C-alpha atoms as a printed R data frame, in Angstrom:
    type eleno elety resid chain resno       x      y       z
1   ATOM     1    CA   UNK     A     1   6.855 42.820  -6.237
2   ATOM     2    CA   UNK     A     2   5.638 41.966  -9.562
3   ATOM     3    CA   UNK     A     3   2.053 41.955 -11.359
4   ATOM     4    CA   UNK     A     4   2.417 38.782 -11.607
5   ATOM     5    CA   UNK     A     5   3.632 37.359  -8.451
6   ATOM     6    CA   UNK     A     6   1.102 39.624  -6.690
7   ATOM     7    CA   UNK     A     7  -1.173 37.993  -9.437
8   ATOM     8    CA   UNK     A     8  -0.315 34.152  -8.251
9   ATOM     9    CA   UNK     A     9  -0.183 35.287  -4.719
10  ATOM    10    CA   UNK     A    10  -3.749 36.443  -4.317
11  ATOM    11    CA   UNK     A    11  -4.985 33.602  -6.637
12  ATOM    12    CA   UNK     A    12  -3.357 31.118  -4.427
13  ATOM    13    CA   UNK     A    13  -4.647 32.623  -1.531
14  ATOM    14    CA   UNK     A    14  -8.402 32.835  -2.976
15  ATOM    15    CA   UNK     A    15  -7.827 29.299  -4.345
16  ATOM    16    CA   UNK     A    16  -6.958 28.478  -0.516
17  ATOM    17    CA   UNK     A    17  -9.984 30.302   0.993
18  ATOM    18    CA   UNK     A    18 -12.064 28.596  -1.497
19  ATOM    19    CA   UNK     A    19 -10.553 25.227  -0.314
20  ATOM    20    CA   UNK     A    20 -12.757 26.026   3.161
21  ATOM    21    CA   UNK     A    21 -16.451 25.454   2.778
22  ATOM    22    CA   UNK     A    22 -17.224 27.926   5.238
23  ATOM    23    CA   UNK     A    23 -15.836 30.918   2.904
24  ATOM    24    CA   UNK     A    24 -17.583 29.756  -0.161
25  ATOM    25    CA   UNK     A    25 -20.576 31.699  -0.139
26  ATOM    26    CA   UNK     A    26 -19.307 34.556   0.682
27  ATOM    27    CA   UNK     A    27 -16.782 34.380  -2.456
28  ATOM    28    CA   UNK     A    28 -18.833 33.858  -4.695
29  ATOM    29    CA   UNK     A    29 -21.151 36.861  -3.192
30  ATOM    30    CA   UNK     A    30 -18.433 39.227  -3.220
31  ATOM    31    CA   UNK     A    31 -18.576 41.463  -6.455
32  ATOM    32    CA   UNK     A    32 -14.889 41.626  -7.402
33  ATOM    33    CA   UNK     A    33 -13.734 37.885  -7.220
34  ATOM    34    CA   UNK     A    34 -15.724 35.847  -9.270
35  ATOM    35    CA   UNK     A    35 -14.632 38.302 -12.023
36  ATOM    36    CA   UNK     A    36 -11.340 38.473 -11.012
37  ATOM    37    CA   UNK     A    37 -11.094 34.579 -11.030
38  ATOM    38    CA   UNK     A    38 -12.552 34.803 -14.622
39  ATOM    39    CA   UNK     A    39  -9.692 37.160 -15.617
40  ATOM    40    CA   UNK     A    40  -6.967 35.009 -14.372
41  ATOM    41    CA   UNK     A    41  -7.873 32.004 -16.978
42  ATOM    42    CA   UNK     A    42  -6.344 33.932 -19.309
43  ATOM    43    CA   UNK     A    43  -3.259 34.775 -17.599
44  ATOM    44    CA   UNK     A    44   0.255 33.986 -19.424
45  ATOM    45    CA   UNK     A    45   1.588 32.005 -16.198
46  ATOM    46    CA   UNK     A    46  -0.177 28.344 -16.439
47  ATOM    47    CA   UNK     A    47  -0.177 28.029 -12.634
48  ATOM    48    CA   UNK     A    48  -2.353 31.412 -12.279
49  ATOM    49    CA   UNK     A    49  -4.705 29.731 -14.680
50  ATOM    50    CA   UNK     A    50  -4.658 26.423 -12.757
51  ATOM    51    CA   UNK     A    51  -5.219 28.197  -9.331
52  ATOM    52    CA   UNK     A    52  -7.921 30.731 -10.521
53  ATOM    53    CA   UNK     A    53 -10.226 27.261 -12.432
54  ATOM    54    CA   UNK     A    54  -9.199 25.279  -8.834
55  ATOM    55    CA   UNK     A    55 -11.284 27.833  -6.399
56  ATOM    56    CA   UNK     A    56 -13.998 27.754  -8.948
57  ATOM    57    CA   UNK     A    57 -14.213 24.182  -8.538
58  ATOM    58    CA   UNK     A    58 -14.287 24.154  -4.851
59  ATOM    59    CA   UNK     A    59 -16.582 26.684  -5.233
60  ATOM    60    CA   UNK     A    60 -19.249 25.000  -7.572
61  ATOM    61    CA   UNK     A    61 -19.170 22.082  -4.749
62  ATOM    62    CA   UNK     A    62 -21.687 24.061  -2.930
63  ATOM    63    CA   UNK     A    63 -25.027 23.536  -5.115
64  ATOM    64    CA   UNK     A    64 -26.053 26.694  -3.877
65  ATOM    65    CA   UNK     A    65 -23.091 28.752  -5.956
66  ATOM    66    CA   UNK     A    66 -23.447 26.984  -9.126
67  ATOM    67    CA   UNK     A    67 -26.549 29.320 -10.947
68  ATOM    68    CA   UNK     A    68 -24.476 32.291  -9.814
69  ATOM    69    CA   UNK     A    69 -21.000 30.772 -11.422
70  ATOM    70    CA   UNK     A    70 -22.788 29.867 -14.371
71  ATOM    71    CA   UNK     A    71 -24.448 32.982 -15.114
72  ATOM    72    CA   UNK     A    72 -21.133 35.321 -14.100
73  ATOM    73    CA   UNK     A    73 -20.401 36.916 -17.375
74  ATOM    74    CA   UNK     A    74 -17.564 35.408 -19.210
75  ATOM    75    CA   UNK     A    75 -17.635 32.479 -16.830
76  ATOM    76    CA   UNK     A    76 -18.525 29.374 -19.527
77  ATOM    77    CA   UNK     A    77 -16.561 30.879 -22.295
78  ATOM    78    CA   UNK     A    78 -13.514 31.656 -20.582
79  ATOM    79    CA   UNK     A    79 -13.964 27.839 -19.242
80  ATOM    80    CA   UNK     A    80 -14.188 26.832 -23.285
81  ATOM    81    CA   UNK     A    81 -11.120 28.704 -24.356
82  ATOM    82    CA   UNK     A    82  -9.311 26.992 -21.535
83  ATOM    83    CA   UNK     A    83 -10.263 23.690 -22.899
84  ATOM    84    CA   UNK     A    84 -10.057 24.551 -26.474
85  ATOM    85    CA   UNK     A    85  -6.335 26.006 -26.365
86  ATOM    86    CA   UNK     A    86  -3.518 24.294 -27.395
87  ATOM    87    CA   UNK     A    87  -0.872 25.880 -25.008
88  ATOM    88    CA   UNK     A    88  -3.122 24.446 -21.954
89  ATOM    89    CA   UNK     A    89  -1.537 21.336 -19.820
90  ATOM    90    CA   UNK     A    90  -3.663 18.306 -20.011
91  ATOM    91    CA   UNK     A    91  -4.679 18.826 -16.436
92  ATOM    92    CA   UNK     A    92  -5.789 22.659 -16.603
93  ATOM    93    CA   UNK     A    93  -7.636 21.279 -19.974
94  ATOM    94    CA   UNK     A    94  -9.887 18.250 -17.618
95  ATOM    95    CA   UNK     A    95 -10.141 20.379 -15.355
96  ATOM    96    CA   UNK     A    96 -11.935 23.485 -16.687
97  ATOM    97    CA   UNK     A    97 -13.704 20.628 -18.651
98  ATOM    98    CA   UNK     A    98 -15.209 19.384 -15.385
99  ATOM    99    CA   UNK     A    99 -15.891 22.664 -14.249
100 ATOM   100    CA   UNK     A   100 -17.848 23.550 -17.679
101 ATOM   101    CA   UNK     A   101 -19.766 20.219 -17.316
102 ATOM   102    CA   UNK     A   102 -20.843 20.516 -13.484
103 ATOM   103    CA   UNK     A   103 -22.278 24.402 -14.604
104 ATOM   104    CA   UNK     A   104 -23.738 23.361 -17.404
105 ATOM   105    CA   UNK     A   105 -25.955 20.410 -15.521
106 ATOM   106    CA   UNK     A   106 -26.868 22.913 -12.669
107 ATOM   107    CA   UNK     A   107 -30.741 23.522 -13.659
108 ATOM   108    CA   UNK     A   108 -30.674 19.983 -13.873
109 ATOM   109    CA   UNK     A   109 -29.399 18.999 -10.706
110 ATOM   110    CA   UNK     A   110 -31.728 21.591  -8.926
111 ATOM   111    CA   UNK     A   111 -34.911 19.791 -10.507
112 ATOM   112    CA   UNK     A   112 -33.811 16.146  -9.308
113 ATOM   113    CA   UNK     A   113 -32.719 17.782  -5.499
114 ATOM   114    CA   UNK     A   114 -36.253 17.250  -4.243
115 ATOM   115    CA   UNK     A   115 -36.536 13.409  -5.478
116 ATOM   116    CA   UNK     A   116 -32.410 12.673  -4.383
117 ATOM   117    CA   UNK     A   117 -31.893 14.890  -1.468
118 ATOM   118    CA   UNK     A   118 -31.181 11.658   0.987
119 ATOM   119    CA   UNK     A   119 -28.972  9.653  -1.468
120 ATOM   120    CA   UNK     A   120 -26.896 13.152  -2.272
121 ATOM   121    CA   UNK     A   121 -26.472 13.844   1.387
122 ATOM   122    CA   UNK     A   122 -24.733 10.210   1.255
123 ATOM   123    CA   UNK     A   123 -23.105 10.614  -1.689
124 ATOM   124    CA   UNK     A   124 -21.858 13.956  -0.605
125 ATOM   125    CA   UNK     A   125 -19.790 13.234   2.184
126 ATOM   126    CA   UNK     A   126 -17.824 11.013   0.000
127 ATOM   127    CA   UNK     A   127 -17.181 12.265  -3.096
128 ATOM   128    CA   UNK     A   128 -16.889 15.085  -5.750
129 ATOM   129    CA   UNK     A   129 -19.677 15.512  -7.493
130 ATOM   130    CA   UNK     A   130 -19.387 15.210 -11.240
131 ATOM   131    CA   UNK     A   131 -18.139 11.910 -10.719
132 ATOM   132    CA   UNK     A   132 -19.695 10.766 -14.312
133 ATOM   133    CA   UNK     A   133 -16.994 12.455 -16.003
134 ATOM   134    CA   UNK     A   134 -15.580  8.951 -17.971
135 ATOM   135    CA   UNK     A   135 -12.281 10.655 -18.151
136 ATOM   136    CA   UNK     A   136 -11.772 11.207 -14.119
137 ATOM   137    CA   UNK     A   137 -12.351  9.419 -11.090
138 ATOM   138    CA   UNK     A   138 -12.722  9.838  -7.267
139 ATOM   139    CA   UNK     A   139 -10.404  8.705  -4.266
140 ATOM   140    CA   UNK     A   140 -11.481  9.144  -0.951
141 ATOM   141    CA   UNK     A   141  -8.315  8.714   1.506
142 ATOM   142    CA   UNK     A   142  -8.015  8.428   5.322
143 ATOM   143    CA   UNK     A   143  -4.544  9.804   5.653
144 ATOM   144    CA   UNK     A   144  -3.217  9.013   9.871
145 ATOM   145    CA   UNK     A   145  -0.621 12.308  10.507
146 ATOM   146    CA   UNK     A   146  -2.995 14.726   8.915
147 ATOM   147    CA   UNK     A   147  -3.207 16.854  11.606
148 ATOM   148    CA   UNK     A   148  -2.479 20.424  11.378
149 ATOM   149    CA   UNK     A   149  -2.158 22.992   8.420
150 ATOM   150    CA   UNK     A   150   1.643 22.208   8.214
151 ATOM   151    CA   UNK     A   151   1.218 18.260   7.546
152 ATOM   152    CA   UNK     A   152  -2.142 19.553   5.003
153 ATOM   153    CA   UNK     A   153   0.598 21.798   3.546
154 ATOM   154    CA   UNK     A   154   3.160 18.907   2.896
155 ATOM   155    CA   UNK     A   155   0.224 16.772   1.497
156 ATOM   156    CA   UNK     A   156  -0.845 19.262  -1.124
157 ATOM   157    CA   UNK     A   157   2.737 19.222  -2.333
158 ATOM   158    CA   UNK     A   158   3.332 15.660  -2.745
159 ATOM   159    CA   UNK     A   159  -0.186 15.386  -4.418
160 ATOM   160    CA   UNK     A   160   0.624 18.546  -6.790
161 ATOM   161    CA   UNK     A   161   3.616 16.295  -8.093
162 ATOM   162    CA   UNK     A   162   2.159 13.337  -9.202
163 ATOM   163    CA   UNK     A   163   0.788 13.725 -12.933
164 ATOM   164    CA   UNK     A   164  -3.338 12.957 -13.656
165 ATOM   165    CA   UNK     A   165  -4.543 14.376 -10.051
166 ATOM   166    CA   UNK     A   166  -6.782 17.300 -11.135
167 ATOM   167    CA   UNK     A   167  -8.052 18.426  -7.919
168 ATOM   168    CA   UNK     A   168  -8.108 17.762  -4.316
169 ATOM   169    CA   UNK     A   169  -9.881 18.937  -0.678
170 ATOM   170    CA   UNK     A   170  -9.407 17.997   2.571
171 ATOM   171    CA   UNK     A   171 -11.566 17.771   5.464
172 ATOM   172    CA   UNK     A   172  -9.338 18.020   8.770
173 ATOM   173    CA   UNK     A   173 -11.945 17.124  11.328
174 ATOM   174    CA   UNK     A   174 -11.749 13.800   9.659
175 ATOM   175    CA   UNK     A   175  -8.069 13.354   8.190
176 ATOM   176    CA   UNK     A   176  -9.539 12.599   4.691
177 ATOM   177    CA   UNK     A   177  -8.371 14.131   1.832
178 ATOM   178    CA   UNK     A   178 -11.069 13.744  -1.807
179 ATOM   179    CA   UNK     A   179  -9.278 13.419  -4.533
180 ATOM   180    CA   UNK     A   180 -10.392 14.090  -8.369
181 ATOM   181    CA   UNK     A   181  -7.777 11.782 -11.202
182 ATOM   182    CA   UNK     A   182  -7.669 10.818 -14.533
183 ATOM   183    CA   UNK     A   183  -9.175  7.218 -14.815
184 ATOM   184    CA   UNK     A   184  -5.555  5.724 -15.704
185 ATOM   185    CA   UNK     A   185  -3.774  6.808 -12.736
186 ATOM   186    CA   UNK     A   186  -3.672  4.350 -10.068
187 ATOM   187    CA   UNK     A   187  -5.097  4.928  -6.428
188 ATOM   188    CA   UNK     A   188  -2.100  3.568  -5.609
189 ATOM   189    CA   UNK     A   189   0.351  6.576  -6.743
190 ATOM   190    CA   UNK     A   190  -1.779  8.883  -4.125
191 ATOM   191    CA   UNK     A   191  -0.889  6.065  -1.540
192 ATOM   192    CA   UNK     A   192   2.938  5.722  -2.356
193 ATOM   193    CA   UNK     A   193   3.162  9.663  -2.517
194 ATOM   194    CA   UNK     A   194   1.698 10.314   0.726
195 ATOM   195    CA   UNK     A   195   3.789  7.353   2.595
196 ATOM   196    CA   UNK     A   196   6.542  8.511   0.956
197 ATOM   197    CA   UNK     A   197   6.711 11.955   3.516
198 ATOM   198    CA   UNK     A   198   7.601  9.845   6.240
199 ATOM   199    CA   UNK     A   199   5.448 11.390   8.837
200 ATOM   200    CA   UNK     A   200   1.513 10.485   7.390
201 ATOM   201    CA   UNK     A   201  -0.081  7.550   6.034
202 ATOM   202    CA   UNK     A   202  -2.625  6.859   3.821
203 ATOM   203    CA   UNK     A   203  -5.750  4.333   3.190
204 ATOM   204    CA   UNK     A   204  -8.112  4.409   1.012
205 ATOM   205    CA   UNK     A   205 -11.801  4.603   1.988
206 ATOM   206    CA   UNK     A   206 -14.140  2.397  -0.042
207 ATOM   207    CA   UNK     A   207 -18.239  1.753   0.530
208 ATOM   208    CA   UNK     A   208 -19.243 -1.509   0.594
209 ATOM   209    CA   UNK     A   209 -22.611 -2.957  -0.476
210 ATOM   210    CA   UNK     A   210 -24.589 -2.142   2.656
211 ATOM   211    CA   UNK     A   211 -23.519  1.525   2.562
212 ATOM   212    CA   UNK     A   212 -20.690  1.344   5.041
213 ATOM   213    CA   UNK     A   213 -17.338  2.333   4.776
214 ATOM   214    CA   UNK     A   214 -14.172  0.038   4.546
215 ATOM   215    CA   UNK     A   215 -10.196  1.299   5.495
216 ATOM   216    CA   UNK     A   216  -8.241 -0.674   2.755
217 ATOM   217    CA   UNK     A   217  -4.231 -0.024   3.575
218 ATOM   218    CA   UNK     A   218  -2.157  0.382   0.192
219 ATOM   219    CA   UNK     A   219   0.213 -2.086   0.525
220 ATOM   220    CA   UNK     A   220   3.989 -1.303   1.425
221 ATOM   221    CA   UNK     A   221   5.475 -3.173  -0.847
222 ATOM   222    CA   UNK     A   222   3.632 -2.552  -3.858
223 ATOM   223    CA   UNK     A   223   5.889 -0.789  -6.311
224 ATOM   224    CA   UNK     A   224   4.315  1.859  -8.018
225 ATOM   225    CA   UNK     A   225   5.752  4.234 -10.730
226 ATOM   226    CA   UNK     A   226   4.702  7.942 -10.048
227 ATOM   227    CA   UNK     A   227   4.722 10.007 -12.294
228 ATOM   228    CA   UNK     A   228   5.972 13.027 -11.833
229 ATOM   229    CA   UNK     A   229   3.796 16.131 -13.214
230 ATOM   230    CA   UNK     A   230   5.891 19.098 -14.832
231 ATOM   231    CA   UNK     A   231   3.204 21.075 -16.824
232 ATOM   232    CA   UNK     A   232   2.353 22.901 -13.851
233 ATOM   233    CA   UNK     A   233   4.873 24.882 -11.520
234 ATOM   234    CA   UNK     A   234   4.742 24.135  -7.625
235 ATOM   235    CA   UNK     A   235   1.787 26.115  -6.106
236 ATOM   236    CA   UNK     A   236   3.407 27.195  -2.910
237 ATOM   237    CA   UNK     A   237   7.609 28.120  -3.433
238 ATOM   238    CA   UNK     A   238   9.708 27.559  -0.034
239 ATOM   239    CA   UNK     A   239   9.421 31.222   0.568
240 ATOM   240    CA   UNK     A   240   5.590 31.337   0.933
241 ATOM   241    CA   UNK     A   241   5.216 27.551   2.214
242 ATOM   242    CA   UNK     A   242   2.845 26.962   5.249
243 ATOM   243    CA   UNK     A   243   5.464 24.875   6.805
244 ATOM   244    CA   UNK     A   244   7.755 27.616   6.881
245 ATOM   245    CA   UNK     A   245   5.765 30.897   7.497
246 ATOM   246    CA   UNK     A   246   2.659 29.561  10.059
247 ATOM   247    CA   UNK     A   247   1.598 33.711   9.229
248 ATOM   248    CA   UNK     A   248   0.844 32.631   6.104
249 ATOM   249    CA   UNK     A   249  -0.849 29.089   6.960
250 ATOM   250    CA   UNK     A   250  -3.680 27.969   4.669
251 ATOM   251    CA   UNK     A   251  -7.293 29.162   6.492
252 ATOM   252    CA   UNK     A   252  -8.595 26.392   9.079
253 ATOM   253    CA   UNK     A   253 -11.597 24.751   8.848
254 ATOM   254    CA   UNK     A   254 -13.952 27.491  11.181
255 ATOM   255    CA   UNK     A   255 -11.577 30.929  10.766
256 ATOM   256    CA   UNK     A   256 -14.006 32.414   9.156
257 ATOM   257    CA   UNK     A   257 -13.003 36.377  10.416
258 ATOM   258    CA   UNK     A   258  -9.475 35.375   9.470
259 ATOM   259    CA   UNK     A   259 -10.727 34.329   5.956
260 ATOM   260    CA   UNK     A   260 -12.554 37.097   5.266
261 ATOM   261    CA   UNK     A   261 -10.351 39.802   5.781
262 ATOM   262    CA   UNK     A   262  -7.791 38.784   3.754
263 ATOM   263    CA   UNK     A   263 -10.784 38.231   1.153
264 ATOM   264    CA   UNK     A   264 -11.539 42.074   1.343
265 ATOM   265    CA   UNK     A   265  -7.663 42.378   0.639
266 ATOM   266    CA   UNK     A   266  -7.989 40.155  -2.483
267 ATOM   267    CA   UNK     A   267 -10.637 41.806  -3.785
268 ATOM   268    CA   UNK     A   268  -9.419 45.608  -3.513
269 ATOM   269    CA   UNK     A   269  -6.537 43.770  -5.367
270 ATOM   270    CA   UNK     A   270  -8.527 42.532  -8.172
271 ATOM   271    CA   UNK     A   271 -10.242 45.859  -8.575
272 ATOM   272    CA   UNK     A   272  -7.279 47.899  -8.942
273 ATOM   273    CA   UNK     A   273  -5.743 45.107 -11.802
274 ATOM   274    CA   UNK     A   274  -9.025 44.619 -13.440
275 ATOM   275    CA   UNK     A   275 -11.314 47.567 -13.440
276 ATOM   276    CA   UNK     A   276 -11.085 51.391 -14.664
């Protein structure tokens, strides 16, 4: 096997862990990934790059995380090279740029937890934060067929497709998916992408004035050009696909042992490519 395959295969698998909020502490705790993560935004293959800056932002969503990302050495530059380089894909450039911003306000945030603690905890459930980022907005969706690791598996792929979605997580226990877009793609595209797998369906969750939540269907016959991204390479080829390898199944919500083992592997991985 390839450096580099081995490269994209641990990334995607660290990017994966990272998806699970019950491995992110101990990520970003570990001594070998956060630096390994740092290494792969500057690799040659765009989709190593695009993995490696999507852990770190599932990652940062734990407030707890975000002094230690910030202060990693190399972390904030490598994140401005990202954005500042002209061979990046539009996508890979918004999202280090989100990543950059949420690090940069973290002393910030930390002062204001004590006055906003019980409008976060609200706010939290819902969506990203870093949701004043002009340039990108949030979609919450309540997807009916999410149900297991394979379905999650064929979500992530039509998502990866369509062009302006810059990052995504799911939370099973609830069939929702969070998802982070450019503010001139349509909540619709998500809608039509999802439907269009035959076997889940989507709605979008909105909150209404009195704080509650409201199911709004995207309607069926609403016809609504996706468009297709191309910068970036699929993340998971047929031959490492959940849906076809259940050995290699994205970590559920709760397996943390599972998680962490292969997190050991990752990092002995890192260490040997990384560090003499």
């Amino acid at each position: 096997m390839s450096a580099e395959v081995d490269a994209l295969t641990v990334v995607n698998q660290l990017r994966d862990l990272a998806a699970d909020p019950l491995n992110r502490r101990a990520i970003v705790e570990d001594q070998g990934c956060l630096p390994g993560l740092i290494l792969f935004f500057d690799h040659p293959n765009p989709q190593v790059v695009y993995s490696a800056l999507l852990a770190v932002r599932y990652l940062a969503e734990c407030r707890a995380n975000r002094e230690k990302l910030k202060s990693e050495l190399g972390m904030m530059l490598s994140l401005q090279n990202v954005m500042q380089k002209s061979t990046s894909p539009g996508e890979t450039k918004l999202l280090a740029s989100e990543i950059y911003e949420i690090l940069q306000s973290a002393g910030k945030e930390e002062a204001e937890q004590a006055e906003a603690a019980a409008a976060s905890c609200r706010r939290k459930a819902h969506f990203f934060l870093g949701s004043n980022n002009k340039r990108a907005k949030t979609v919450v969706l309540h997807i009916d067929g999410l149900d297991d690791s394979t379905r999650r598996s064929l979500c992530e792929e039509a998502l990866l497709k369509i062009r302006g979605v810059i990052s995504f997580t799911f939370q099973m226990a609830v069939k929702r998916c969070v998802v982070r877009i450019r503010s001139d793609l349509k909540a619709e595209a998500l809608g039509t992408a999802i439907n269009s797998t035959k076997v889940m369906k989507a709605q979008q969750v909105v909150k209404t004035e009195d704080g509650g939540e409201l199911m709004v269907p995207f309607q069926e016959d609403a016809s609504v050009l996706v468009e297709e991204n191309t910068d970036i390479p699929d993340y998971l080829p047929e031959d490492e696909s959940p849906s076809q390898e259940q050995d290699k199944a994205v970590t559920r919500v709760g397996s943390v042992t599972d998680g962490l083992g292969w997190l050991s592997t990752a990092a002995n991985f890192l260490t040997r490519s990384f560090y003499w």
